[in-house]
Amino acid sequence: MQFPEYRPRRLRKNDLWRKLIRETILNINDLICPVFAVPGKNVKNPISAMPGVFQESIDVLVKEVKNLESLGIPAIILFGIPETKNETATGAFIKDGIVQRAVRRIKETCPNILVITDVCLCEYTSHGHCGIIEKGDVDNDTTLEILAETALSHAKAGADMVAPSAMMDGQVGAIREALDEGGFETIPIMAYSAKYASCFYGPFREAAKSAPQFGNRKTYQMDPANSDEAIREITLDVGEGADIIMIKPALAYLDIIRRTKEEFDLPVAAYNVSGEFSMIKAAAEKGWIDGTQAMMESLTSIKRAGADMIITYFAREAALELQKKS
Ligand code: PBG
């Protein structure tokens, strides 16, 4: 292929040509919308760094999920902010915890959307770490038991899938075992397999009130400089029974998404995290970029990299945009 025989511009002449040649088509079916449940009634707290995203009491949340369902968004991922936090994260697994109650209500009222639950302890521990602290550090194996109990309690409440995000070694296996023993062998696990210790989670920690009170998450989340290590993490999770592999964040880790898609034969999810959302919102607010185009371009890039599904705070906006186009 050589110029002047080959002229790539021939196939870009107008929108019809571009449609015909287009390789990656973003679809509403690819989108998963994160939502935040808080205790109370009639609560809708805006999250300052995430315009259009709210913490909502269950009554308000149900209406929002109904709306997402009507747009054809196939799934939500649910986070909970409990009334009280403690050292042992009790709020994460009690029968009437915030997530358990929210799942039950949503499943009763919104039959046409899947409810995925985030399984982690950082919203429930007083210190904000993703596990139980022993001798000044997060103790892996003690945490596994609580994560397994939490996942089981979500399944009992009716969750369609659980998504462990604590980055404890062995968490997928521990949860698989607990689900199977509890009679939930048909509930899949979406594993946050390659979750990096990223500054792009900043706005989420305001939303979930989950910032660590001391230290950081670098002893359990991955070093952003590593790619081979992601492959080792994913290999472990696949061996322990992961059904879907997740890479998080998405935009700064498109190479990891691509490698995962090429090296593993499982569906790949990417988490377009809070900071990635907020950057676009902030720049658009200032008039520095076109927010809608930046949203569509970045979501398309995540899909092009190899993601089969995208968890994104843009889900509603992107769905509306996609409806307009079709
Ligand atoms: C819980 C969890 C986090 C996110 C998803 N699950 C926060 C963290 O690890 O600090 C981040 C999501 C986002 O930034 O949008 N561990």
XYZ file of C-alpha atoms and ligand atoms in Angstrom:
342
model
C 0.000 0.000 0.000
C 1.552 3.192 -1.142
C 0.688 6.737 -2.015
C -0.451 7.816 -4.606
C -2.162 4.501 -5.489
C -3.597 4.316 -2.020
C -5.277 7.449 -0.699
C -6.899 6.931 2.747
C -8.902 10.136 2.330
C -11.052 8.400 -0.338
C -12.915 6.612 2.444
C -13.389 9.668 4.640
C -15.183 11.904 2.180
C -18.367 12.383 4.132
C -20.353 11.025 7.030
C -21.787 8.109 5.036
C -18.331 6.882 4.138
C -17.154 7.336 7.685
C -20.147 5.352 8.974
C -19.402 2.534 6.562
C -15.755 2.313 7.539
C -16.224 2.802 11.319
C -14.656 -0.009 13.357
C -15.879 0.702 16.877
C -19.505 1.458 17.685
C -20.363 2.422 21.234
C -23.706 1.001 22.293
C -26.091 1.616 25.196
C -25.687 -2.105 25.949
C -22.037 -1.458 26.847
C -22.799 0.889 29.723
C -22.909 0.301 33.466
C -23.916 3.219 35.697
C -22.488 3.635 39.225
C -24.975 4.802 41.884
C -24.575 5.767 45.555
C -27.128 4.871 48.230
C -27.318 6.760 51.539
C -29.616 6.340 54.546
C -32.651 8.577 54.991
C -35.618 9.692 52.946
C -35.858 12.184 50.127
C -32.082 12.735 50.164
C -30.298 13.827 47.005
C -26.847 15.196 47.883
C -24.834 16.564 44.977
C -21.189 15.478 44.854
C -19.285 18.696 44.292
C -16.514 17.317 42.083
C -18.923 15.176 40.031
C -21.606 17.381 38.460
C -24.824 15.410 37.875
C -23.871 12.600 40.294
C -25.663 12.321 43.643
C -25.795 10.357 46.861
C -29.407 9.278 47.095
C -31.662 7.741 49.689
C -33.292 4.532 48.518
C -36.654 6.158 47.649
C -34.904 8.657 45.338
C -32.450 6.085 44.003
C -35.237 3.770 42.902
C -36.633 6.526 40.687
C -33.229 7.144 39.203
C -32.691 3.461 38.469
C -36.137 3.332 36.839
C -34.961 6.115 34.569
C -31.711 4.304 33.704
C -33.758 1.184 33.020
C -36.052 3.078 30.670
C -33.029 4.318 28.735
C -32.048 0.703 28.127
C -28.911 0.776 30.273
C -28.382 -2.887 31.142
C -26.759 -2.577 34.581
C -25.932 -0.412 37.565
C -23.120 -0.852 40.073
C -24.234 0.022 43.566
C -22.170 1.618 46.338
C -23.464 2.251 49.849
C -22.639 4.843 52.468
C -23.700 3.451 55.859
C -25.095 5.331 58.863
C -22.108 4.453 60.990
C -18.654 3.062 60.353
C -16.518 0.944 62.662
C -13.188 -0.900 62.851
C -14.666 -4.165 61.641
C -16.910 -2.881 58.834
C -20.041 -4.485 60.291
C -22.220 -2.271 58.099
C -20.914 -4.036 55.009
C -22.586 -7.389 55.668
C -25.559 -6.920 58.008
C -28.890 -8.030 56.618
C -30.359 -4.547 56.767
C -27.276 -2.662 55.656
C -27.653 0.161 53.169
C -26.645 -1.925 50.132
C -28.767 -4.905 51.150
C -31.850 -2.700 51.574
C -31.191 -0.825 48.339
C -30.748 -4.053 46.357
C -34.020 -5.450 47.662
C -35.937 -2.284 46.755
C -34.375 -1.940 43.315
C -34.939 -5.596 42.458
C -38.593 -5.261 43.499
C -39.197 -2.199 41.362
C -36.800 -2.433 38.410
C -36.871 -5.913 36.915
C -35.149 -4.923 33.673
C -31.791 -3.772 34.938
C -29.002 -5.824 36.480
C -27.794 -4.864 39.931
C -24.073 -5.324 40.485
C -22.760 -4.626 43.979
C -19.316 -3.320 44.792
C -17.805 -5.541 47.471
C -15.320 -3.567 49.538
C -14.940 -2.392 53.107
C -13.605 1.146 52.666
C -17.045 2.758 52.943
C -17.702 0.816 56.165
C -14.438 1.026 58.113
C -13.868 3.977 60.438
C -10.304 4.270 59.097
C -11.351 4.125 55.423
C -9.085 1.257 54.403
C -10.433 -1.557 52.240
C -9.823 -4.176 54.921
C -9.400 -4.916 58.598
C -6.376 -3.335 60.272
C -4.095 -5.508 62.359
C -0.723 -4.299 63.594
C -1.001 -1.097 61.596
C -1.593 -2.769 58.217
C -4.534 -4.217 56.330
C -4.649 -7.900 57.241
C -5.315 -9.898 54.108
C -6.789 -13.129 55.396
C -9.018 -11.627 58.106
C -10.390 -9.299 55.450
C -11.165 -12.231 53.136
C -13.671 -13.641 55.598
C -15.511 -10.325 55.823
C -15.489 -9.796 52.075
C -16.939 -13.274 51.567
C -19.654 -12.592 54.134
C -20.407 -9.245 52.476
C -20.714 -10.772 49.010
C -22.976 -13.494 50.369
C -25.224 -10.913 52.040
C -25.512 -9.035 48.727
C -26.483 -12.230 46.915
C -29.072 -13.000 49.589
C -30.536 -9.517 49.082
C -30.913 -10.288 45.373
C -27.790 -8.862 43.700
C -27.308 -10.156 40.156
C -23.509 -10.005 40.331
C -20.861 -9.071 42.905
C -17.762 -7.030 42.144
C -14.965 -7.332 44.713
C -12.754 -4.236 44.668
C -10.664 -4.499 47.826
C -7.582 -5.911 46.046
C -6.973 -8.532 48.739
C -5.082 -11.613 47.576
C -7.461 -14.549 47.221
C -10.643 -12.451 47.372
C -12.248 -13.942 44.273
C -11.693 -17.499 45.502
C -13.005 -16.723 48.987
C -16.134 -15.109 47.553
C -16.718 -17.894 45.011
C -16.558 -20.455 47.785
C -18.958 -18.516 50.020
C -21.436 -17.999 47.179
C -21.325 -21.653 46.155
C -21.768 -22.875 49.718
C -24.670 -20.468 50.142
C -26.464 -21.859 47.078
C -25.537 -18.932 44.817
C -23.446 -20.836 42.310
C -25.224 -19.018 39.467
C -24.200 -15.532 40.665
C -21.161 -14.343 38.677
C -18.163 -12.389 39.955
C -16.881 -9.301 38.196
C -13.340 -9.075 39.531
C -11.602 -5.742 39.896
C -8.482 -7.686 38.896
C -6.136 -4.921 37.837
C -7.028 -2.032 40.085
C -4.293 0.564 40.296
C -3.417 2.855 43.212
C -4.645 5.852 41.259
C -5.142 9.521 42.088
C -8.091 9.469 39.688
C -10.274 8.011 42.477
C -10.189 11.367 44.316
C -13.748 12.554 43.560
C -15.199 9.086 44.312
C -13.789 9.190 47.817
C -15.875 12.296 48.435
C -18.916 10.527 46.975
C -18.413 7.345 49.005
C -16.872 9.046 52.049
C -14.123 6.455 51.842
C -10.785 8.286 51.907
C -8.230 6.423 54.054
C -7.662 8.263 57.342
C -3.981 7.287 57.436
C -1.493 6.053 54.865
C -2.632 5.092 51.380
C -3.741 2.054 49.405
C -0.415 1.228 47.809
C 0.103 -2.019 49.762
C -2.944 -3.542 48.095
C -3.751 -1.601 44.910
C -1.320 -1.905 42.016
C 1.609 0.283 41.057
C 0.592 2.353 37.992
C 3.938 1.575 36.383
C 3.217 -2.149 36.046
C 1.712 -4.098 33.173
C 3.071 -7.655 33.604
C 1.825 -7.568 37.171
C -1.690 -6.936 35.866
C -1.405 -10.165 33.900
C -0.373 -12.017 37.079
C -3.287 -10.523 39.036
C -5.758 -11.433 36.304
C -4.349 -14.958 35.983
C -4.940 -15.476 39.715
C -8.509 -14.138 39.528
C -9.358 -16.281 36.512
C -8.014 -19.313 38.386
C -10.167 -18.421 41.400
C -13.338 -18.199 39.333
C -13.717 -14.664 37.986
C -16.420 -14.408 35.303
C -15.599 -10.888 34.110
C -12.223 -9.180 34.398
C -12.113 -5.490 35.226
C -9.367 -2.966 34.579
C -9.489 0.256 36.573
C -9.009 3.159 35.841
C -9.636 3.089 32.094
C -8.175 6.027 30.215
C -4.672 6.014 31.675
C -4.641 2.203 31.319
C -5.856 1.575 27.770
C -2.746 -0.527 27.120
C -3.715 -2.822 29.992
C -7.247 -3.172 28.602
C -5.836 -4.080 25.195
C -3.369 -6.616 26.642
C -6.095 -8.199 28.744
C -8.411 -8.527 25.768
C -5.644 -10.205 23.784
C -4.354 -12.532 26.504
C -7.562 -13.719 28.214
C -10.710 -15.293 26.925
C -13.203 -13.671 29.305
C -15.364 -10.547 29.004
C -13.398 -7.411 29.896
C -14.868 -4.479 31.809
C -13.205 -1.096 32.203
C -13.973 1.411 34.947
C -13.962 4.969 33.618
C -13.380 6.357 37.114
C -14.493 9.490 38.903
C -11.402 11.597 38.171
C -11.647 10.773 34.470
C -15.233 11.996 34.537
C -14.503 15.104 36.599
C -11.624 16.238 34.373
C -13.895 16.357 31.353
C -16.692 18.039 33.308
C -14.313 20.677 34.685
C -12.717 21.472 31.336
C -16.148 21.632 29.678
C -17.467 23.948 32.391
C -14.573 26.283 31.672
C -15.373 26.146 27.982
C -11.999 24.570 27.208
C -13.351 21.448 25.500
C -16.670 20.220 24.162
C -17.880 18.021 27.029
C -20.198 15.830 24.949
C -17.595 15.124 22.301
C -14.914 14.474 24.912
C -17.262 12.016 26.624
C -18.050 10.131 23.411
C -14.440 10.112 22.254
C -13.113 8.779 25.541
C -15.814 6.101 25.857
C -15.155 5.023 22.279
C -11.421 4.833 22.999
C -12.067 2.522 25.954
C -14.175 0.247 23.778
C -11.631 0.382 20.941
C -8.917 -0.653 23.415
C -10.880 -3.860 24.047
C -13.447 -3.260 26.774
C -16.667 -5.222 26.320
C -18.417 -3.050 28.898
C -17.715 0.301 30.529
C -18.593 1.415 34.022
C -19.039 5.160 33.687
C -20.626 8.155 35.407
C -21.431 9.291 31.862
C -23.814 6.340 31.371
C -27.016 8.366 31.354
C -25.628 11.216 29.274
C -24.002 8.833 26.808
C -27.203 6.805 26.489
C -29.164 9.966 25.685
C -26.556 10.931 23.122
C -26.636 7.463 21.536
C -30.446 7.556 21.388
C -30.262 10.865 19.545
C -27.944 9.399 16.944
C -29.918 6.254 16.245
C -13.806 0.857 46.580
C -13.818 1.532 45.273
C -13.178 2.713 44.848
C -13.628 2.960 43.561
C -14.474 1.938 43.223
N -14.558 1.049 44.271
C -12.308 3.653 45.580
C -10.946 3.335 45.970
O -10.406 2.270 45.681
O -10.376 4.200 46.626
C -13.230 4.151 42.723
C -14.217 4.546 41.692
C -14.018 5.876 41.074
O -13.048 6.611 41.324
O -14.885 6.212 40.288
N -12.620 0.344 46.993
